[in-house]
XYZ file of C-alpha atoms in Angstrom:
608
model
C 0.000 0.000 0.000
C 2.858 2.412 0.726
C 3.932 2.281 -2.941
C 0.668 3.507 -4.391
C 0.199 7.097 -5.504
C -1.729 9.622 -3.477
C -5.195 10.539 -4.713
C -5.979 14.235 -5.135
C -7.794 14.322 -1.778
C -5.026 12.413 -0.017
C -2.369 14.714 -1.471
C -4.240 17.744 -0.130
C -4.281 16.268 3.378
C -0.608 15.258 3.210
C 0.521 18.735 2.088
C -1.041 20.487 5.107
C 1.435 21.613 7.770
C 0.462 24.557 10.006
C -2.871 25.353 11.632
C -5.941 23.214 12.292
C -7.268 20.717 9.753
C -9.819 17.943 9.882
C -9.643 14.951 7.551
C -12.891 12.996 7.229
C -11.693 9.506 6.355
C -14.349 6.964 5.436
C -13.787 3.212 5.853
C -11.031 1.826 3.651
C -9.918 5.294 2.550
C -6.242 4.779 3.428
C -6.045 7.051 6.469
C -2.953 5.354 7.946
C -1.255 5.791 4.565
C -2.199 9.504 4.621
C -1.061 10.011 8.233
C 2.369 8.442 7.709
C 2.892 10.296 4.421
C 1.928 13.578 6.064
C 4.444 13.012 8.863
C 7.116 12.326 6.260
C 6.110 15.474 4.320
C 6.244 17.653 7.455
C 9.778 16.521 8.271
C 11.305 16.341 4.791
C 9.535 19.222 3.056
C 8.609 21.662 5.846
C 11.598 20.965 8.101
C 9.545 20.178 11.208
C 11.682 18.556 13.917
C 10.374 14.995 14.491
C 10.659 15.294 18.290
C 8.085 18.142 18.168
C 5.404 15.875 16.683
C 2.852 14.026 18.820
C 0.642 11.326 17.269
C -2.256 10.130 19.432
C -4.286 6.981 18.734
C -6.899 5.132 20.762
C -5.272 1.716 21.058
C -1.759 0.515 21.719
C -1.983 -1.793 18.687
C -2.891 1.124 16.399
C -0.030 3.243 17.762
C 2.447 0.394 17.247
C 1.241 -0.331 13.707
C 1.418 3.323 12.696
C 4.892 3.705 14.181
C 6.124 0.637 12.290
C 4.625 1.917 9.027
C 6.302 5.280 9.584
C 9.645 3.654 10.385
C 9.419 1.948 6.993
C 9.302 5.401 5.400
C 11.687 7.394 7.582
C 14.079 4.987 9.277
C 15.828 6.429 12.360
C 14.035 9.805 12.137
C 10.785 7.997 12.914
C 12.060 7.079 16.382
C 11.960 10.716 17.499
C 8.241 11.184 16.764
C 6.068 10.377 19.805
C 3.344 7.806 19.123
C 0.976 6.844 21.916
C -2.528 6.418 23.237
C -4.309 9.129 25.220
C -3.657 7.132 28.366
C 0.061 6.643 27.723
C 0.570 10.319 26.808
C -1.362 11.604 29.822
C 0.442 9.162 32.107
C 3.791 10.505 30.831
C 2.682 14.044 31.679
C 1.548 13.040 35.186
C 4.678 10.971 35.751
C 6.870 14.019 35.109
C 4.732 16.294 37.300
C 3.937 13.975 40.205
C 6.400 11.060 39.897
C 3.603 8.571 39.292
C 4.587 4.998 38.465
C 2.700 2.237 36.663
C 1.885 0.720 40.068
C -0.257 3.782 40.839
C -2.611 3.043 37.937
C -5.493 0.684 38.525
C -5.571 -2.252 36.087
C -8.908 -3.196 34.518
C -9.087 -6.295 36.736
C -8.317 -4.270 39.869
C -10.983 -1.764 38.851
C -13.506 -4.556 38.329
C -12.735 -6.187 41.692
C -12.826 -2.851 43.514
C -16.195 -1.926 42.032
C -17.564 -5.395 42.687
C -16.768 -5.001 46.383
C -18.401 -1.546 46.436
C -21.498 -2.665 44.532
C -22.046 -5.704 46.767
C -22.854 -3.334 49.638
C -25.795 -1.944 47.673
C -27.148 -5.028 45.903
C -26.204 -8.371 44.406
C -25.095 -7.650 40.857
C -23.947 -9.948 38.045
C -20.910 -9.574 35.813
C -22.827 -7.828 33.013
C -24.288 -5.269 35.425
C -20.833 -4.555 36.894
C -19.431 -3.979 33.393
C -22.358 -1.667 32.676
C -21.786 0.319 35.867
C -18.069 0.617 35.035
C -19.088 2.183 31.697
C -21.476 4.584 33.432
C -18.871 5.717 35.976
C -16.386 6.186 33.149
C -18.907 8.271 31.196
C -19.565 10.526 34.202
C -15.825 11.241 34.438
C -15.304 11.636 30.693
C -18.254 14.003 30.359
C -17.017 16.066 33.299
C -20.354 15.887 35.124
C -21.461 14.834 38.603
C -23.138 11.446 39.141
C -26.240 13.334 40.318
C -26.562 14.874 36.834
C -26.083 11.606 34.947
C -29.140 9.903 33.487
C -29.151 7.656 30.416
C -32.606 6.260 31.117
C -31.273 2.779 31.936
C -31.973 1.950 35.574
C -29.528 -0.765 36.596
C -29.585 0.797 40.050
C -31.552 3.749 41.396
C -30.044 7.248 41.349
C -29.194 7.265 45.065
C -27.391 3.910 44.823
C -25.491 4.975 41.703
C -24.226 8.127 43.439
C -23.299 6.084 46.506
C -21.391 3.557 44.396
C -19.593 6.359 42.533
C -18.451 8.201 45.671
C -17.548 5.020 47.589
C -15.451 3.896 44.615
C -13.690 7.279 44.527
C -13.064 7.113 48.286
C -11.529 3.644 47.944
C -9.314 4.818 45.084
C -7.963 7.683 47.158
C -7.464 5.529 50.257
C -5.292 3.167 48.202
C -3.531 6.055 46.398
C -4.663 4.720 43.035
C -5.826 6.280 39.767
C -8.001 4.746 37.094
C -7.532 5.577 33.405
C -10.279 8.201 33.444
C -8.635 9.981 36.390
C -5.481 10.524 34.324
C -7.398 12.724 31.882
C -9.043 14.707 34.686
C -5.733 15.192 36.514
C -4.004 16.385 33.329
C -6.768 18.916 32.811
C -6.434 20.100 36.402
C -2.637 20.269 36.074
C -2.756 22.374 32.899
C -5.386 24.718 34.365
C -3.404 25.314 37.552
C 0.214 25.302 36.350
C 0.899 27.425 33.267
C 4.630 26.637 33.395
C 4.001 22.916 33.007
C 1.454 23.567 30.263
C 4.005 25.809 28.534
C 6.640 23.082 28.713
C 4.412 20.535 26.946
C 3.253 23.069 24.360
C 6.877 23.758 23.493
C 7.634 20.028 23.449
C 4.781 19.111 21.090
C 4.209 21.877 18.561
C 2.334 19.619 16.144
C -0.427 17.285 17.298
C -2.092 14.630 15.163
C -5.081 12.613 16.404
C -6.257 9.417 14.725
C -9.844 8.114 15.151
C -10.907 11.595 16.222
C -14.577 10.548 16.264
C -13.820 8.484 19.392
C -12.591 11.406 21.506
C -14.596 12.339 24.609
C -15.173 15.853 26.015
C -12.452 15.706 28.700
C -9.806 14.359 26.307
C -10.720 17.053 23.782
C -10.454 19.798 26.394
C -6.916 18.705 27.351
C -5.878 18.458 23.679
C -7.188 21.968 22.968
C -5.156 23.359 25.872
C -2.058 21.562 24.619
C -2.484 22.719 21.001
C -3.118 26.406 21.813
C -2.249 29.071 20.814
C -0.861 27.984 17.413
C -3.431 25.212 17.059
C -1.322 22.979 14.839
C -3.944 20.296 15.286
C -4.500 17.703 12.552
C -7.407 15.361 13.282
C -8.455 12.328 11.264
C -11.710 10.469 11.761
C -15.113 9.465 10.476
C -18.238 10.732 12.196
C -20.111 7.754 10.700
C -17.901 5.433 12.769
C -18.449 7.141 16.132
C -19.630 4.108 18.130
C -18.415 4.667 21.679
C -21.197 6.805 23.115
C -21.079 4.705 26.293
C -17.529 6.035 26.828
C -18.529 9.636 26.231
C -17.555 9.985 22.576
C -19.976 11.693 20.235
C -20.036 12.671 16.551
C -21.002 16.116 17.835
C -17.370 16.838 18.786
C -16.207 16.163 15.247
C -19.180 18.022 13.762
C -18.293 21.029 15.932
C -14.591 21.150 14.987
C -15.154 23.892 12.403
C -16.997 26.022 14.971
C -14.145 25.553 17.441
C -11.499 26.369 14.815
C -13.058 28.721 12.289
C -9.923 28.792 10.111
C -9.729 24.990 9.943
C -9.623 23.313 6.562
C -11.649 20.152 5.923
C -10.613 17.351 3.573
C -12.870 14.400 2.766
C -11.254 11.123 1.691
C -14.030 9.688 -0.481
C -12.333 6.729 -2.153
C -12.898 3.333 -0.541
C -9.996 1.042 -1.468
C -11.268 -1.882 0.646
C -14.822 -2.889 -0.240
C -16.437 -4.007 -3.464
C -18.805 -1.512 -5.077
C -22.042 -3.199 -3.957
C -20.870 -3.302 -0.321
C -20.055 0.422 -0.411
C -23.517 1.183 -1.852
C -25.396 -0.889 0.742
C -23.429 0.664 3.625
C -23.910 4.147 2.176
C -27.677 3.669 1.848
C -27.893 2.619 5.505
C -25.834 5.438 7.012
C -27.571 8.066 4.869
C -30.590 7.747 7.194
C -28.602 9.390 10.011
C -29.216 13.119 10.371
C -26.374 14.008 12.763
C -23.489 13.614 10.305
C -21.408 15.193 7.566
C -23.076 14.524 4.228
C -20.667 12.526 2.087
C -20.672 9.859 -0.595
C -17.959 7.223 -0.790
C -16.697 5.887 -4.104
C -15.642 2.248 -4.473
C -12.303 1.806 -6.206
C -12.905 -1.966 -6.505
C -15.707 -2.485 -9.019
C -17.873 -5.469 -9.900
C -18.606 -8.767 -8.233
C -21.722 -10.313 -6.692
C -20.645 -9.197 -3.254
C -23.751 -8.904 -1.022
C -26.154 -11.683 0.009
C -29.091 -11.460 2.400
C -30.522 -14.663 3.861
C -33.538 -15.366 6.080
C -33.892 -18.364 8.399
C -36.736 -19.999 10.299
C -34.844 -20.000 13.599
C -31.411 -19.774 15.236
C -30.643 -23.453 14.675
C -31.377 -23.137 10.958
C -29.201 -20.022 10.766
C -26.312 -21.610 12.673
C -26.344 -24.701 10.448
C -26.245 -22.529 7.325
C -23.488 -20.252 8.663
C -21.431 -23.324 9.521
C -21.993 -24.760 6.038
C -21.029 -21.463 4.364
C -17.816 -21.249 6.380
C -16.878 -24.844 5.553
C -17.439 -24.119 1.867
C -15.439 -20.866 2.014
C -12.510 -22.616 3.695
C -11.946 -24.542 0.465
C -10.646 -21.378 -1.196
C -10.125 -18.764 1.551
C -7.816 -19.063 4.604
C -9.704 -18.974 7.930
C -8.126 -15.673 9.005
C -9.836 -13.986 6.016
C -13.303 -14.974 7.278
C -15.184 -13.247 10.106
C -18.460 -13.814 11.907
C -19.343 -10.426 13.388
C -22.024 -10.483 16.108
C -23.785 -7.604 17.816
C -22.906 -8.800 21.317
C -20.544 -11.071 23.228
C -23.460 -13.471 23.639
C -23.436 -14.073 19.890
C -19.683 -14.677 19.871
C -19.963 -17.134 22.747
C -22.698 -19.030 20.912
C -20.896 -19.200 17.572
C -17.557 -20.094 19.132
C -19.223 -23.176 20.605
C -21.037 -24.060 17.376
C -17.943 -23.748 15.174
C -15.751 -25.578 17.656
C -18.261 -28.454 17.727
C -17.915 -28.652 13.940
C -14.117 -28.757 14.165
C -13.682 -25.291 12.656
C -10.733 -23.359 14.177
C -11.700 -20.005 15.671
C -9.874 -16.859 16.742
C -11.460 -14.631 19.372
C -10.718 -10.929 19.154
C -12.044 -10.017 22.593
C -12.738 -11.619 25.926
C -15.838 -13.813 25.828
C -17.725 -15.021 28.867
C -18.104 -18.780 29.157
C -21.762 -19.780 29.163
C -20.874 -22.688 31.449
C -20.059 -20.151 34.158
C -23.735 -19.133 34.216
C -25.850 -20.355 37.123
C -28.240 -22.041 34.664
C -25.464 -24.101 33.060
C -24.134 -25.021 36.500
C -27.628 -26.181 37.516
C -27.980 -28.343 34.400
C -24.509 -29.831 34.792
C -25.259 -30.589 38.458
C -28.415 -32.491 37.414
C -26.477 -34.557 34.886
C -23.673 -35.201 37.371
C -26.115 -36.339 40.058
C -27.970 -38.568 37.585
C -24.647 -40.163 36.626
C -23.730 -41.058 40.189
C -22.025 -37.941 41.590
C -24.453 -37.818 44.521
C -22.822 -34.921 46.349
C -24.607 -32.498 48.628
C -23.189 -29.660 46.508
C -24.766 -31.014 43.318
C -28.153 -31.636 44.913
C -28.273 -28.210 46.568
C -27.939 -26.557 43.153
C -31.151 -27.966 41.714
C -33.262 -29.729 44.344
C -35.687 -26.787 44.641
C -35.642 -25.654 41.016
C -38.624 -25.910 40.725
C -39.612 -25.799 44.396
C -39.852 -29.297 45.921
C -39.727 -28.193 49.593
C -36.577 -30.208 50.298
C -34.789 -28.633 53.277
C -31.042 -27.961 53.355
C -30.913 -29.180 56.953
C -32.031 -32.648 55.818
C -28.853 -32.951 53.732
C -26.375 -33.697 56.505
C -23.640 -35.630 54.728
C -21.298 -34.799 51.866
C -22.836 -37.685 49.869
C -26.626 -37.539 49.654
C -28.780 -40.369 48.298
C -32.354 -39.419 47.442
C -33.415 -42.984 48.287
C -31.907 -42.656 51.784
C -33.388 -39.167 52.187
C -36.804 -40.646 51.398
C -36.612 -42.782 54.568
C -36.522 -39.714 56.815
C -39.652 -40.104 59.018
C -39.920 -36.345 59.565
C -40.606 -35.613 55.888
C -44.103 -34.510 54.922
C -45.975 -36.747 52.492
C -45.965 -34.127 49.718
C -42.167 -33.758 50.070
C -41.763 -37.543 49.801
C -43.893 -37.476 46.655
C -41.641 -34.768 45.190
C -38.506 -36.786 46.035
C -39.959 -39.920 44.387
C -40.647 -37.868 41.254
C -37.104 -36.487 41.345
C -35.666 -40.033 41.648
C -37.722 -41.048 38.602
C -36.482 -37.972 36.692
C -32.847 -38.652 37.586
C -33.204 -42.245 36.350
C -34.650 -40.985 33.072
C -31.944 -38.345 32.673
C -29.166 -40.900 33.144
C -30.389 -42.849 30.094
C -30.603 -39.809 27.826
C -28.207 -38.262 25.338
C -27.261 -34.775 26.647
C -29.163 -33.031 23.835
C -32.394 -34.857 24.708
C -31.572 -34.587 28.402
C -31.345 -30.799 28.380
C -34.730 -30.600 26.686
C -36.127 -33.016 29.305
C -34.735 -30.843 32.113
C -36.273 -27.748 30.537
C -39.708 -29.102 29.666
C -40.178 -32.398 31.516
C -38.701 -31.411 34.876
C -40.142 -27.889 34.884
C -36.792 -26.096 35.065
C -37.577 -23.663 32.238
C -40.941 -22.662 33.749
C -39.235 -22.159 37.107
C -36.617 -19.849 35.556
C -39.237 -17.814 33.686
C -41.408 -17.420 36.790
C -38.413 -16.523 38.945
C -36.993 -14.280 36.226
C -40.055 -12.022 36.224
C -39.213 -10.971 39.778
C -35.689 -10.014 38.653
C -36.692 -8.252 35.450
C -35.473 -11.034 33.134
C -37.563 -11.671 30.039
C -38.768 -15.057 28.834
C -36.847 -14.485 25.583
C -33.603 -13.823 27.446
C -33.950 -17.011 29.496
C -34.893 -19.148 26.499
C -31.952 -17.827 24.500
C -29.552 -18.750 27.290
C -31.013 -22.257 27.586
C -30.924 -22.650 23.795
C -27.223 -21.815 23.788
C -26.514 -24.483 26.414
C -28.693 -26.923 24.451
C -26.795 -26.180 21.215
C -23.495 -27.286 22.753
C -24.805 -30.836 23.224
C -26.299 -31.201 19.753
C -23.410 -33.037 18.085
C -21.619 -34.814 20.949
C -21.638 -38.615 21.249
C -22.598 -38.982 24.891
C -22.396 -37.382 28.356
C -18.662 -38.095 28.732
C -17.929 -36.594 25.325
C -19.965 -33.516 26.255
C -17.904 -32.985 29.426
C -14.698 -33.291 27.369
C -16.060 -30.747 24.917
C -16.921 -28.325 27.754
C -13.354 -28.540 29.102
C -11.879 -27.976 25.625
C -14.232 -25.037 25.108
C -13.121 -23.485 28.388
C -9.457 -23.858 27.405
C -10.176 -22.352 23.986
C -11.850 -19.305 25.547
C -8.960 -18.804 27.961
C -6.355 -19.031 25.211
C -8.299 -17.691 22.243
C -7.836 -13.949 22.682
C -4.890 -12.601 20.701
C -4.081 -9.446 18.818
C -3.436 -11.490 15.727
C -4.079 -15.136 15.007
C -2.770 -16.825 11.919
C -5.181 -19.748 12.039
C -8.871 -19.469 12.807
C -12.136 -17.973 11.653
C -12.450 -14.608 13.382
C -15.259 -14.111 15.884
C -15.791 -10.563 17.060
C -18.450 -8.081 18.078
C -19.388 -5.167 15.851
C -17.543 -2.838 18.210
C -14.523 -5.140 18.263
C -14.397 -5.321 14.461
C -13.638 -1.626 14.081
C -10.421 -1.033 12.158
C -10.289 -4.610 10.850
C -11.037 -6.070 7.414
C -11.800 -9.522 6.015
C -12.450 -11.084 2.610
C -15.710 -12.647 3.804
C -17.931 -11.221 6.545
C -21.025 -12.953 7.943
C -23.446 -10.920 10.082
C -25.941 -13.160 11.958
C -29.138 -12.153 13.793
C -29.734 -8.806 12.070
C -33.185 -8.435 13.613
C -35.109 -5.760 15.465
C -34.258 -6.045 19.160
C -30.689 -7.025 18.353
C -29.707 -4.473 15.685
C -30.823 -1.967 16.910
C -30.945 -3.281 20.473
C -34.278 -3.477 22.265
C -33.246 -0.784 24.762
C -32.580 1.769 22.018
C -35.427 4.255 21.980
C -34.044 7.764 21.471
C -32.992 9.169 18.099
C -29.406 9.393 19.372
C -29.421 5.714 20.378
C -30.811 4.592 17.018
C -28.261 6.696 15.126
C -25.419 5.174 17.141
C -26.751 1.663 16.458
C -26.863 2.537 12.761
C -23.223 3.630 12.933
C -22.314 0.357 14.675
C -24.017 -1.580 11.870
C -22.261 0.583 9.267
C -18.895 -0.302 10.811
C -19.748 -4.015 10.584
C -20.861 -3.735 6.942
C -17.664 -1.996 5.886
C -15.356 -4.687 7.291
C -16.083 -6.851 4.220
C -13.741 -6.651 1.248
C -15.193 -9.210 -1.179
C -18.296 -10.864 0.259
C -20.872 -9.644 2.766
C -23.493 -12.129 4.006
C -26.307 -10.707 6.143
C -28.603 -13.102 8.029
C -31.885 -12.502 9.822
C -34.414 -14.744 11.584
C -38.138 -15.159 11.011
C -38.760 -16.607 14.470
C -37.108 -16.770 17.871
C -38.412 -19.089 20.597
C -41.489 -19.752 18.422
C -42.304 -16.037 18.242
C -42.293 -14.145 14.962
C -39.610 -11.442 14.836
C -38.849 -8.712 12.338
C -35.702 -8.086 10.308
C -33.782 -4.967 11.307
C -35.116 -1.653 10.025
C -31.586 -1.030 8.745
C -32.096 -3.774 6.148
C -35.084 -1.894 4.755
C -32.985 1.267 4.625
C -30.296 -0.625 2.715
C -32.770 -1.590 0.007
C -31.959 -5.280 0.510
C -35.493 -6.223 1.637
């Protein structure tokens, strides 16, 4: 790519040196190529000293890749340009001012554990809720507002509890002399506001600032950057408002849309050529994103013409879809290496499901982000405990997990020993007759379960033993929908579909756990890529498959406001534009026997 000639638009961006400029770079428009060529041009043509240039990206991987690309152009001179993430740059500033060390910064795991301990005081909260609260606390800090003023309409906890969690978390941080990543931005802002000498030092150090993925910047980061760039404002920002997908972190296309108001003398360059995607893919993606109102109006041109590159497929249910996706991947592997294929799901739940399905079929997979193991869910643990007990592991621990799911009125105090036989328990003279009847039924059910293949057995547990009805009834009290519960049980059920027997299923579960633990890597050379739509940003593949493109999933069922729908549309746009040669979009006609609708975005695309 470095050998190709600059387009007219790219050349205009590369030639810019002094003053503010915004480059709107659509997907596949060669922005890294433009950034590295501009750095080279600044040094070789305009005589800018490389040590006075600061390049900020949003991920360590992006910073490393850009630095390596630039080193290929400039050799030793490239080493003097500073490349880094917002966090690494701000940490360097704080380190010089306050002698901070890496040990002072809270890791993501430490942050999670700290918040979990704080949250437990207020209510019992699952992993997903903790992750959600972490995002909300981060957004409060990044927006520069108080927790009392924060309201996104999603009530995981009430306002009073949220404020209590926020302030208790802050108190714990201070008591342990720790900072989280968001604090680094706030402290830099405070430092620059209160110490003009330090601000002056960094302004003199970095006279030229370049920001990649500018659409992802949040208000606090932007405020610090503006202070650093003033008064000369040699600020060169590159981004795409149509790919602003981190609203939950505080980013907003509004910052990019307001750049011209902030810097009235700023030039704007639009990179309109898409070098990645086939023409039909560019058209479909363009038709979808055109429905957004809060954006720069632009039209991308596909450099790569021709080809039957977009397919849209409907399926009766998730099982039908999964079987077809598996078949398509197997067929594609005859002529495309696995690393050039991606299944891009809306959520981690989708990745978890497809990782299990593909692994069952012997298809190698590569996970691009951490995925929760469904067998860590309480429902999976209940089901496994039932199977284990039926197969002779008559432990108190196993029985306690399921004996009252549904309610059978078996008392914990009646289970005195580590090994508990239901037949022996039945002889207890103190048991009520109705409890004895329930135990006899449970003995009968355990005998039946022992004889069953796991796939049939899970269905028997769900329907025959009343476990599914119990979960749905209990779930109503906790705000869990019937659809959510059925989807979880379906995913567990799917894992047993193709195994030989109970022992084989347990082996598969262990292998799956090992795969999830070892599957996350920045780059894998062997394996079909599984990633979320958010996780796919910045990546590209020859073949992209998008499953479950239905209302309630894309856009999500909690999306009600115009802003939420527009962000969901941008997320979908990002997923569409990962495909180079073939884009396969799938939607369902039914889920859990209920009719569901294809995503509204498919109507906007003109595909249905």
